[in-house]
Coordinates of N, CA and C in Angstrom, one line a residue:
X1 N 111.2 8.2 31.1 CA 110.7 6.9 31.6 C 109.7 7.0 32.6
X2 N 109.8 8.0 33.5 CA 108.8 8.2 34.6 C 107.5 8.4 34.0
X3 N 107.4 9.3 32.9 CA 106.1 9.5 32.2 C 105.6 8.3 31.7
X4 N 106.4 7.4 31.1 CA 105.9 6.2 30.5 C 105.3 5.3 31.5
X5 N 106.0 5.2 32.7 CA 105.5 4.3 33.8 C 104.2 4.8 34.3
X6 N 104.1 6.1 34.5 CA 102.8 6.7 35.0 C 101.7 6.5 34.0
X7 N 101.9 6.8 32.8 CA 100.9 6.7 31.8 C 100.5 5.2 31.6
X8 N 101.4 4.3 31.7 CA 101.1 2.9 31.6 C 100.2 2.5 32.7
X9 N 100.4 3.0 33.9 CA 99.5 2.7 35.0 C 98.2 3.3 34.8
X10 N 98.1 4.5 34.3 CA 96.8 5.2 34.0 C 96.0 4.3 32.9
X11 N 96.7 3.8 31.9 CA 96.1 3.0 30.9 C 95.6 1.7 31.5
X12 N 96.4 1.1 32.4 CA 96.0 -0.1 33.1 C 94.7 0.1 33.8
X13 N 94.6 1.2 34.6 CA 93.4 1.4 35.4 C 92.2 1.7 34.4
X14 N 92.5 2.5 33.4 CA 91.4 2.8 32.4 C 90.9 1.5 31.8
X15 N 91.8 0.6 31.4 CA 91.4 -0.6 30.7 C 90.6 -1.5 31.7
X16 N 91.0 -1.5 32.9 CA 90.2 -2.3 33.9 C 88.8 -1.8 34.0
X17 N 88.6 -0.5 34.0 CA 87.2 0.0 34.2 C 86.4 -0.1 32.9
X18 N 87.1 0.1 31.8 CA 86.4 0.0 30.5 C 86.0 -1.4 30.2
X19 N 86.9 -2.3 30.5 CA 86.6 -3.8 30.2 C 85.8 -4.4 31.3
X20 N 85.6 -3.6 32.4 CA 84.6 -4.1 33.4 C 83.2 -3.9 33.1
X21 N 82.9 -3.1 32.0 CA 81.5 -2.9 31.6 C 80.9 -4.2 31.2
X22 N 79.9 -4.6 31.9 CA 79.3 -6.0 31.7 C 78.2 -6.0 30.6
X23 N 78.7 -6.1 29.4 CA 77.7 -6.0 28.3 C 76.7 -7.1 28.3
X24 N 77.0 -8.3 28.7 CA 76.0 -9.4 28.8 C 74.9 -9.0 29.8
X25 N 75.3 -8.5 30.9 CA 74.3 -8.1 31.9 C 73.4 -6.9 31.4
X26 N 74.0 -6.0 30.7 CA 73.3 -4.8 30.2 C 72.3 -5.3 29.0
X27 N 72.9 -6.1 28.1 CA 72.1 -6.5 27.0 C 70.9 -7.4 27.4
X28 N 71.2 -8.3 28.3 CA 70.1 -9.2 28.8 C 69.1 -8.4 29.6
X29 N 69.6 -7.4 30.3 CA 68.7 -6.6 31.1 C 67.7 -5.8 30.3
X30 N 68.1 -5.4 29.1 CA 67.2 -4.7 28.2 C 66.1 -5.6 27.7
X31 N 66.3 -7.0 27.8 CA 65.2 -7.9 27.5 C 64.5 -8.4 28.7
X32 N 64.7 -7.7 29.8 CA 64.0 -8.1 31.1 C 64.6 -9.3 31.8
X33 N 65.8 -9.6 31.5 CA 66.5 -10.8 32.1 C 67.7 -10.4 32.9
X34 N 67.8 -10.9 34.1 CA 69.0 -10.7 34.9 C 69.8 -12.0 34.7
X35 N 70.8 -11.8 33.8 CA 71.5 -13.0 33.3 C 72.3 -13.7 34.5
X36 N 72.5 -13.0 35.6 CA 73.2 -13.6 36.7 C 72.3 -14.5 37.5
X37 N 71.0 -14.5 37.2 CA 70.0 -15.4 37.9 C 69.4 -16.5 37.1
X38 N 69.9 -16.6 35.9 CA 69.4 -17.7 35.0 C 70.6 -18.5 34.4
X39 N 70.3 -19.7 33.9 CA 71.3 -20.5 33.4 C 72.5 -20.7 34.3
X40 N 73.7 -20.5 33.9 CA 74.9 -20.6 34.7 C 75.1 -19.5 35.7
X41 N 74.4 -18.4 35.4 CA 74.6 -17.2 36.2 C 75.8 -16.3 35.8
X42 N 76.4 -16.7 34.7 CA 77.5 -16.0 34.1 C 77.0 -14.9 33.2
X43 N 77.8 -13.8 33.0 CA 77.3 -12.7 32.2 C 77.9 -12.8 30.8
X44 N 78.6 -13.9 30.5 CA 79.2 -14.1 29.2 C 78.2 -14.4 28.0
X45 N 78.8 -14.4 26.8 CA 78.0 -14.6 25.6 C 77.2 -15.9 25.6
X46 N 77.8 -16.9 26.0 CA 77.2 -18.2 25.9 C 75.9 -18.3 26.8
X47 N 76.0 -17.8 28.0 CA 74.9 -17.8 28.9 C 73.8 -16.9 28.4
X48 N 74.2 -15.8 27.8 CA 73.2 -14.9 27.1 C 72.5 -15.6 26.0
X49 N 73.3 -16.4 25.2 CA 72.7 -17.1 24.1 C 71.7 -18.1 24.6
X50 N 72.0 -18.8 25.6 CA 71.1 -19.9 26.1 C 69.8 -19.3 26.8
X51 N 70.0 -18.1 27.4 CA 68.9 -17.6 28.2 C 68.1 -16.5 27.6
X52 N 68.7 -15.8 26.6 CA 68.1 -14.6 26.0 C 67.9 -14.9 24.5
X53 N 68.9 -15.2 23.8 CA 68.8 -15.5 22.4 C 70.1 -15.1 21.6
X54 N 70.1 -15.5 20.3 CA 71.3 -15.3 19.5 C 71.6 -13.9 19.2
X55 N 70.6 -13.0 19.0 CA 70.9 -11.6 18.7 C 71.6 -11.0 19.9
X56 N 71.0 -11.2 21.1 CA 71.6 -10.6 22.3 C 73.0 -11.2 22.6
X57 N 73.2 -12.4 22.2 CA 74.6 -13.0 22.4 C 75.6 -12.4 21.5
X58 N 75.1 -12.2 20.2 CA 76.0 -11.5 19.2 C 76.4 -10.1 19.7
X59 N 75.5 -9.4 20.2 CA 75.7 -8.0 20.7 C 76.7 -8.1 21.9
X60 N 76.5 -9.0 22.7 CA 77.3 -9.2 23.9 C 78.8 -9.5 23.5
X61 N 78.9 -10.4 22.5 CA 80.2 -10.8 22.0 C 80.9 -9.6 21.4
X62 N 80.2 -8.8 20.6 CA 80.8 -7.7 19.9 C 81.2 -6.6 21.0
X63 N 80.4 -6.4 22.0 CA 80.7 -5.5 23.0 C 81.9 -5.9 23.8
X64 N 81.9 -7.2 24.2 CA 83.1 -7.6 25.0 C 84.4 -7.6 24.2
X65 N 84.3 -8.1 23.0 CA 85.5 -8.0 22.2 C 85.9 -6.6 21.9
X66 N 84.9 -5.8 21.6 CA 85.2 -4.4 21.2 C 85.8 -3.6 22.3
X67 N 85.4 -3.8 23.6 CA 85.9 -3.0 24.7 C 87.4 -3.4 24.9
X68 N 87.8 -4.6 24.6 CA 89.2 -5.0 24.7 C 90.0 -4.4 23.7
X69 N 89.5 -4.4 22.4 CA 90.3 -3.8 21.3 C 90.4 -2.3 21.5
X70 N 89.3 -1.6 21.9 CA 89.3 -0.2 22.0 C 90.3 0.2 23.2
X71 N 90.3 -0.5 24.2 CA 91.2 -0.2 25.4 C 92.6 -0.3 25.0
X72 N 93.0 -1.3 24.2 CA 94.3 -1.5 23.7 C 94.8 -0.4 22.7
X73 N 93.9 -0.1 21.8 CA 94.2 0.9 20.8 C 94.3 2.3 21.5
X74 N 93.5 2.6 22.4 CA 93.6 3.9 23.2 C 94.9 4.0 23.9
X75 N 95.2 2.9 24.6 CA 96.5 2.8 25.3 C 97.7 3.0 24.4
X76 N 97.7 2.3 23.3 CA 98.8 2.4 22.4 C 98.9 3.8 21.8
X77 N 97.8 4.4 21.5 CA 97.8 5.8 21.0 C 98.3 6.8 22.0
X78 N 97.8 6.7 23.2 CA 98.2 7.6 24.3 C 99.7 7.5 24.6
X79 N 100.2 6.3 24.8 CA 101.6 6.1 25.1 C 102.5 6.5 24.0
X80 N 102.1 6.1 22.7 CA 103.0 6.5 21.6 C 103.0 8.0 21.4
X81 N 101.9 8.6 21.5 CA 101.8 10.1 21.3 C 102.6 10.9 22.3
X82 N 102.4 10.5 23.6 CA 103.0 11.3 24.6 C 104.5 10.9 24.9
X83 N 104.8 9.7 24.8 CA 106.1 9.2 25.2 C 107.1 9.0 24.0
X84 N 106.5 8.7 22.8 CA 107.4 8.4 21.7 C 107.1 9.2 20.4
X85 N 106.5 10.4 20.6 CA 106.3 11.3 19.4 C 105.4 10.7 18.4
X86 N 104.5 9.8 18.7 CA 103.6 9.2 17.8 C 104.1 8.0 17.1
X87 N 105.2 7.5 17.5 CA 105.8 6.3 16.9 C 105.2 5.0 17.6
X88 N 104.2 4.4 17.0 CA 103.5 3.3 17.5 C 104.5 2.1 17.5
X89 N 105.4 2.0 16.7 CA 106.4 0.9 16.6 C 107.1 0.7 17.9
X90 N 107.3 1.8 18.7 CA 108.1 1.7 19.9 C 107.3 0.8 20.9
X91 N 106.0 0.6 20.7 CA 105.2 -0.2 21.6 C 104.9 -1.6 21.0
X92 N 105.6 -2.0 20.0 CA 105.4 -3.3 19.4 C 105.5 -4.4 20.4
X93 N 104.6 -5.4 20.3 CA 104.6 -6.5 21.3 C 106.0 -7.1 21.4
X94 N 106.8 -7.1 20.3 CA 108.1 -7.8 20.3 C 109.2 -6.8 20.6
X95 N 108.8 -5.5 20.9 CA 109.8 -4.5 21.1 C 110.2 -4.3 22.6
X96 N 111.2 -3.4 22.8 CA 111.7 -3.2 24.2 C 110.6 -2.7 25.2
X97 N 109.6 -2.1 24.7 CA 108.5 -1.5 25.6 C 107.2 -2.3 25.4
X98 N 107.3 -3.5 24.9 CA 106.1 -4.4 24.8 C 105.5 -4.7 26.1
X99 N 106.2 -4.7 27.2 CA 105.7 -5.0 28.5 C 104.5 -4.0 28.8
X100 N 104.6 -2.8 28.4 CA 103.6 -1.8 28.7 C 102.2 -2.2 28.2
X101 N 102.1 -2.6 27.0 CA 100.8 -3.1 26.4 C 100.4 -4.4 27.0
X102 N 101.4 -5.3 27.3 CA 101.1 -6.6 27.9 C 100.4 -6.4 29.3
X103 N 100.8 -5.4 30.0 CA 100.2 -5.1 31.3 C 98.8 -4.5 31.1
X104 N 98.6 -3.7 30.1 CA 97.3 -3.2 29.7 C 96.4 -4.3 29.3
X105 N 96.9 -5.3 28.5 CA 96.2 -6.4 28.1 C 95.7 -7.2 29.3
X106 N 96.6 -7.4 30.3 CA 96.2 -8.2 31.5 C 95.0 -7.5 32.2
X107 N 95.1 -6.2 32.2 CA 94.0 -5.4 32.9 C 92.7 -5.5 32.2
X108 N 92.7 -5.6 30.9 CA 91.5 -5.8 30.1 C 90.8 -7.0 30.6
X109 N 91.5 -8.1 30.7 CA 90.9 -9.4 31.1 C 90.5 -9.4 32.5
X110 N 91.4 -8.8 33.4 CA 91.0 -8.7 34.8 C 89.7 -7.9 35.0
X111 N 89.6 -6.8 34.3 CA 88.4 -6.0 34.4 C 87.1 -6.7 34.0
X112 N 87.2 -7.6 33.0 CA 86.1 -8.4 32.6 C 85.7 -9.5 33.6
X113 N 86.7 -10.1 34.1 CA 86.5 -11.2 35.0 C 86.1 -10.7 36.4
X114 N 86.7 -9.6 36.8 CA 86.3 -9.0 38.1 C 85.7 -7.6 37.9
X115 N 84.5 -7.6 37.3 CA 83.9 -6.4 37.0 C 83.6 -5.5 38.2
X116 N 84.2 -4.3 38.2 CA 84.0 -3.4 39.3 C 82.5 -2.9 39.5
X117 N 81.7 -3.1 38.4 CA 80.3 -2.7 38.4 C 79.4 -3.8 38.9
X118 N 79.9 -5.0 39.1 CA 79.1 -6.1 39.6 C 79.7 -6.8 40.8
X119 N 80.2 -5.9 41.7 CA 80.8 -6.4 42.9 C 82.0 -7.4 42.6
X120 N 82.7 -7.1 41.6 CA 83.9 -7.8 41.2 C 83.6 -9.3 40.8
X121 N 82.4 -9.4 40.2 CA 82.1 -10.7 39.5 C 81.8 -10.4 38.1
X122 N 82.3 -11.3 37.2 CA 82.1 -11.0 35.8 C 82.1 -12.2 34.9
X123 N 82.6 -12.1 33.7 CA 82.7 -13.2 32.8 C 84.0 -14.0 32.9
X124 N 84.3 -14.8 31.9 CA 85.4 -15.7 32.0 C 86.6 -15.2 31.1
X125 N 86.5 -14.1 30.4 CA 87.6 -13.5 29.8 C 88.0 -13.8 28.4
X126 N 87.3 -14.7 27.7 CA 87.8 -15.1 26.4 C 87.4 -14.0 25.3
X127 N 86.2 -13.6 25.3 CA 85.8 -12.6 24.3 C 86.6 -11.3 24.4
X128 N 86.7 -10.8 25.6 CA 87.5 -9.6 25.7 C 89.0 -9.9 25.4
X129 N 89.4 -11.1 25.6 CA 90.8 -11.5 25.3 C 91.1 -11.5 23.8
X130 N 90.0 -11.9 23.0 CA 90.2 -11.8 21.6 C 90.4 -10.4 21.1
X131 N 89.6 -9.5 21.6 CA 89.7 -8.1 21.2 C 91.0 -7.5 21.7
X132 N 91.3 -7.7 22.9 CA 92.6 -7.1 23.5 C 93.8 -7.8 22.8
X133 N 93.7 -9.0 22.4 CA 94.8 -9.7 21.7 C 95.0 -9.1 20.3
X134 N 93.9 -8.7 19.7 CA 94.1 -8.0 18.4 C 94.8 -6.7 18.6
X135 N 94.5 -6.0 19.7 CA 95.2 -4.7 19.9 C 96.6 -4.9 20.4
X136 N 96.9 -6.0 21.0 CA 98.3 -6.3 21.5 C 99.2 -6.6 20.3
X137 N 98.8 -7.6 19.5 CA 99.5 -8.0 18.3 C 98.5 -8.8 17.5
X138 N 98.0 -8.3 16.4 CA 96.8 -8.9 15.7 C 97.0 -10.4 15.4
X139 N 98.2 -10.9 15.0 CA 98.3 -12.3 14.7 C 97.9 -13.1 15.9
X140 N 98.2 -12.6 17.1 CA 98.0 -13.4 18.3 C 96.4 -13.4 18.6
X141 N 95.8 -12.3 18.4 CA 94.3 -12.3 18.5 C 93.6 -13.3 17.5
X142 N 94.1 -13.2 16.3 CA 93.5 -14.1 15.3 C 93.9 -15.6 15.6
X143 N 95.1 -15.8 16.1 CA 95.5 -17.1 16.5 C 94.6 -17.7 17.6
X144 N 94.3 -16.9 18.5 CA 93.3 -17.3 19.6 C 92.0 -17.7 19.0
X145 N 91.5 -16.9 18.1 CA 90.2 -17.2 17.5 C 90.2 -18.5 16.7
X146 N 91.3 -18.7 16.0 CA 91.5 -20.0 15.2 C 91.5 -21.2 16.1
X147 N 92.2 -21.1 17.2 CA 92.3 -22.2 18.2 C 90.9 -22.4 18.8
X148 N 90.3 -21.3 19.2 CA 88.9 -21.4 19.8 C 88.0 -22.2 18.8
X149 N 87.9 -21.7 17.6 CA 87.0 -22.3 16.6 C 87.3 -23.8 16.3
X150 N 88.6 -24.1 16.3 CA 89.1 -25.4 16.0 C 88.6 -26.4 17.0
X151 N 88.4 -26.0 18.3 CA 87.9 -26.9 19.3 C 86.4 -26.8 19.6
X152 N 85.9 -25.5 19.5 CA 84.5 -25.3 19.9 C 83.6 -25.7 18.8
X153 N 83.9 -25.5 17.5 CA 82.9 -25.8 16.5 C 82.6 -27.3 16.3
X154 N 83.6 -28.1 16.2 CA 83.3 -29.6 16.0 C 82.7 -30.2 17.3
X155 N 83.1 -29.7 18.5 CA 82.6 -30.3 19.7 C 81.4 -29.7 20.2
X156 N 81.1 -28.4 19.8 CA 80.0 -27.6 20.3 C 80.2 -27.3 21.8
X157 N 81.4 -27.5 22.3 CA 81.7 -27.1 23.7 C 82.4 -25.8 23.7
X158 N 81.7 -24.7 24.0 CA 82.3 -23.4 24.1 C 83.4 -23.3 25.1
X159 N 83.2 -24.0 26.2 CA 84.2 -24.0 27.3 C 85.5 -24.6 26.8
X160 N 85.4 -25.7 26.0 CA 86.7 -26.4 25.5 C 87.4 -25.4 24.6
X161 N 86.7 -24.8 23.7 CA 87.4 -23.8 22.8 C 88.0 -22.7 23.6
X162 N 87.4 -22.2 24.6 CA 87.9 -21.1 25.4 C 89.1 -21.5 26.2
X163 N 89.1 -22.7 26.8 CA 90.2 -23.2 27.6 C 91.4 -23.4 26.7
X164 N 91.2 -24.0 25.5 CA 92.4 -24.2 24.6 C 92.9 -22.9 24.1
X165 N 92.0 -21.9 23.8 CA 92.5 -20.6 23.3 C 93.4 -20.0 24.4
X166 N 92.9 -20.1 25.6 CA 93.7 -19.5 26.7 C 95.1 -20.1 26.9
X167 N 95.1 -21.5 26.8 CA 96.3 -22.2 26.9 C 97.3 -21.8 25.8
X168 N 96.7 -21.6 24.6 CA 97.6 -21.3 23.4 C 98.2 -19.9 23.5
X169 N 97.6 -19.0 24.3 CA 98.0 -17.6 24.2 C 99.5 -17.4 24.5
X170 N 100.0 -17.8 25.7 CA 101.4 -17.6 25.9 C 102.3 -18.3 25.0
X171 N 101.8 -19.5 24.5 CA 102.6 -20.2 23.5 C 102.7 -19.4 22.2
X172 N 101.6 -18.8 21.8 CA 101.7 -18.0 20.6 C 102.6 -16.8 20.7
X173 N 102.5 -16.2 21.9 CA 103.4 -15.1 22.2 C 104.8 -15.4 22.1
X174 N 105.2 -16.6 22.6 CA 106.6 -17.1 22.5 C 106.9 -17.4 21.1
X175 N 106.1 -18.0 20.3 CA 106.4 -18.3 18.9 C 106.5 -17.1 18.0
X176 N 105.8 -16.0 18.4 CA 105.9 -14.8 17.6 C 107.0 -13.9 18.1
X177 N 107.8 -14.4 19.0 CA 109.0 -13.7 19.4 C 108.9 -12.6 20.5
X178 N 107.8 -12.6 21.3 CA 107.7 -11.7 22.4 C 108.7 -12.1 23.5
X179 N 109.3 -11.1 24.1 CA 110.2 -11.3 25.2 C 109.6 -11.9 26.4
X180 N 110.4 -12.6 27.2 CA 109.9 -13.3 28.4 C 109.2 -12.3 29.4
X181 N 109.7 -11.2 29.6 CA 109.1 -10.2 30.5 C 107.7 -9.8 30.0
X182 N 107.6 -9.6 28.7 CA 106.3 -9.2 28.1 C 105.3 -10.3 28.1
X183 N 105.8 -11.5 28.1 CA 104.9 -12.7 28.1 C 104.3 -12.9 29.5
X184 N 105.0 -12.6 30.5 CA 104.6 -12.9 31.9 C 103.2 -12.4 32.2
X185 N 102.8 -11.2 32.0 CA 101.4 -10.7 32.3 C 100.4 -11.5 31.5
X186 N 100.7 -11.7 30.2 CA 99.8 -12.5 29.3 C 99.6 -13.9 29.8
X187 N 100.7 -14.5 30.2 CA 100.6 -15.9 30.7 C 99.8 -16.0 32.0
X188 N 99.9 -14.9 32.9 CA 99.2 -14.9 34.1 C 97.7 -14.8 33.9
X189 N 97.3 -14.0 33.0 CA 95.8 -13.9 32.8 C 95.3 -15.1 32.0
X190 N 96.1 -15.7 31.2 CA 95.7 -16.9 30.5 C 95.5 -18.0 31.6
X191 N 96.3 -18.1 32.6 CA 96.1 -19.0 33.7 C 94.8 -18.7 34.4
X192 N 94.6 -17.4 34.6 CA 93.4 -17.0 35.3 C 92.1 -17.4 34.5
X193 N 92.1 -17.3 33.2 CA 91.0 -17.7 32.4 C 90.8 -19.2 32.5
X194 N 91.9 -20.0 32.5 CA 91.7 -21.4 32.7 C 91.1 -21.7 34.1
X195 N 91.6 -21.0 35.1 CA 91.1 -21.2 36.4 C 89.6 -20.9 36.5
X196 N 89.2 -19.8 35.8 CA 87.8 -19.4 35.8 C 86.9 -20.5 35.2
X197 N 87.5 -21.4 34.4 CA 86.8 -22.5 33.7 C 86.9 -23.8 34.5
X198 N 87.4 -23.7 35.7 CA 87.7 -25.0 36.5 C 86.4 -25.8 36.6
X199 N 85.2 -25.2 36.8 CA 84.0 -26.0 36.9 C 83.7 -26.7 35.5
X200 N 84.0 -26.0 34.4 CA 83.7 -26.6 33.1 C 84.7 -27.7 32.9
X201 N 85.9 -27.6 33.3 CA 86.9 -28.6 33.1 C 86.5 -29.9 33.8
X202 N 85.9 -29.7 35.0 CA 85.4 -30.9 35.8 C 84.3 -31.5 35.0
X203 N 83.4 -30.7 34.5 CA 82.2 -31.3 33.8 C 82.7 -32.0 32.5
X204 N 83.6 -31.4 31.8 CA 84.2 -32.0 30.6 C 84.8 -33.4 30.9
X205 N 85.5 -33.4 32.0 CA 86.2 -34.7 32.4 C 85.1 -35.7 32.7
X206 N 84.0 -35.3 33.3 CA 82.9 -36.2 33.7 C 81.8 -36.4 32.6
X207 N 82.1 -35.8 31.4 CA 81.1 -35.9 30.3 C 79.8 -35.3 30.7
X208 N 79.8 -34.3 31.5 CA 78.5 -33.6 31.9 C 78.4 -32.2 31.4
X209 N 79.3 -31.8 30.6 CA 79.3 -30.4 30.1 C 78.1 -30.3 29.1
X210 N 77.5 -29.1 29.1 CA 76.4 -28.9 28.1 C 77.0 -28.3 26.8
X211 N 76.5 -28.7 25.7 CA 76.9 -28.2 24.4 C 76.2 -26.9 24.1
X212 N 76.7 -26.1 23.2 CA 76.2 -24.8 23.0 C 74.9 -24.9 22.3
X213 N 73.9 -24.1 22.8 CA 72.6 -24.0 22.2 C 72.2 -22.5 22.3
X214 N 71.2 -22.1 21.5 CA 70.7 -20.8 21.4 C 69.2 -20.8 21.8
X215 N 68.8 -20.0 22.7 CA 67.4 -19.9 23.1 C 66.5 -19.4 22.0
X216 N 65.5 -20.1 21.7 CA 64.5 -19.6 20.7 C 63.1 -19.4 21.3
X217 N 62.8 -20.2 22.2 CA 61.5 -20.0 22.9 C 61.5 -20.8 24.2
X218 N 60.6 -20.4 25.1 CA 60.6 -21.1 26.4 C 61.8 -20.6 27.3
X219 N 62.0 -21.3 28.3 CA 63.0 -21.0 29.2 C 64.4 -21.4 28.7
X220 N 65.4 -20.6 29.0 CA 66.8 -21.0 28.7 C 67.3 -22.1 29.6
X221 N 68.2 -22.9 29.1 CA 68.8 -23.9 29.9 C 70.0 -23.5 30.6
X222 N 70.6 -24.4 31.4 CA 71.8 -24.1 32.1 C 73.0 -24.1 31.1
X223 N 74.0 -23.4 31.5 CA 75.1 -23.2 30.6 C 76.4 -23.9 31.2
X224 N 77.0 -24.6 30.4 CA 78.2 -25.3 30.9 C 79.5 -24.5 30.6
X225 N 79.6 -24.0 29.4 CA 80.9 -23.3 29.0 C 80.5 -21.9 28.5
X226 N 81.0 -20.9 29.2 CA 80.7 -19.6 28.7 C 81.8 -18.6 28.8
X227 N 81.6 -17.5 28.2 CA 82.7 -16.5 28.1 C 82.4 -15.4 29.1

């Protein structure tokens, strides 16, 4: 058990630093744009879309989602190989050791929101949450995506979809049979994501939130809801 605890901690730290990679900042920078100084100032996909363009936003989304998925799969492989003789099932989200990957999941989101490469400022955690959710238990990741699309597509408010996806996360974990201890880290970061959108919530309530747009020419606009 000591080995499991130590390796879980190692995976948590690794996930924090991997998911701290600010893809939005890097991708926008290649286009000569410091995404922190335009639009909403956020490094997420939506602000990149508004201020740089659709292609850059797509790459940002894939990068943010991918780093969460890769971090979770690496953690699962490492823990299963060293601690359980390669039996991935021992780390199932609904199993007795599900807490291990739940903690890694939490660090994926924390690394993105508090990027160690940008003085602990980052995005709002939804894109990386999709990817990490797929690695935690794929129906949960897909469920988040379905909830996000259900609210974001008809309204064109990315922030609304993001908030509702975050709120749905611990509920989905409960419905899929995850234990209370394993749900706690997931619920904590879901609350963090909602908190990160507090400005968007205020704008939505006051009908001042900006709908999703993609920059085609000219200067990008400000961003209301971003990832």
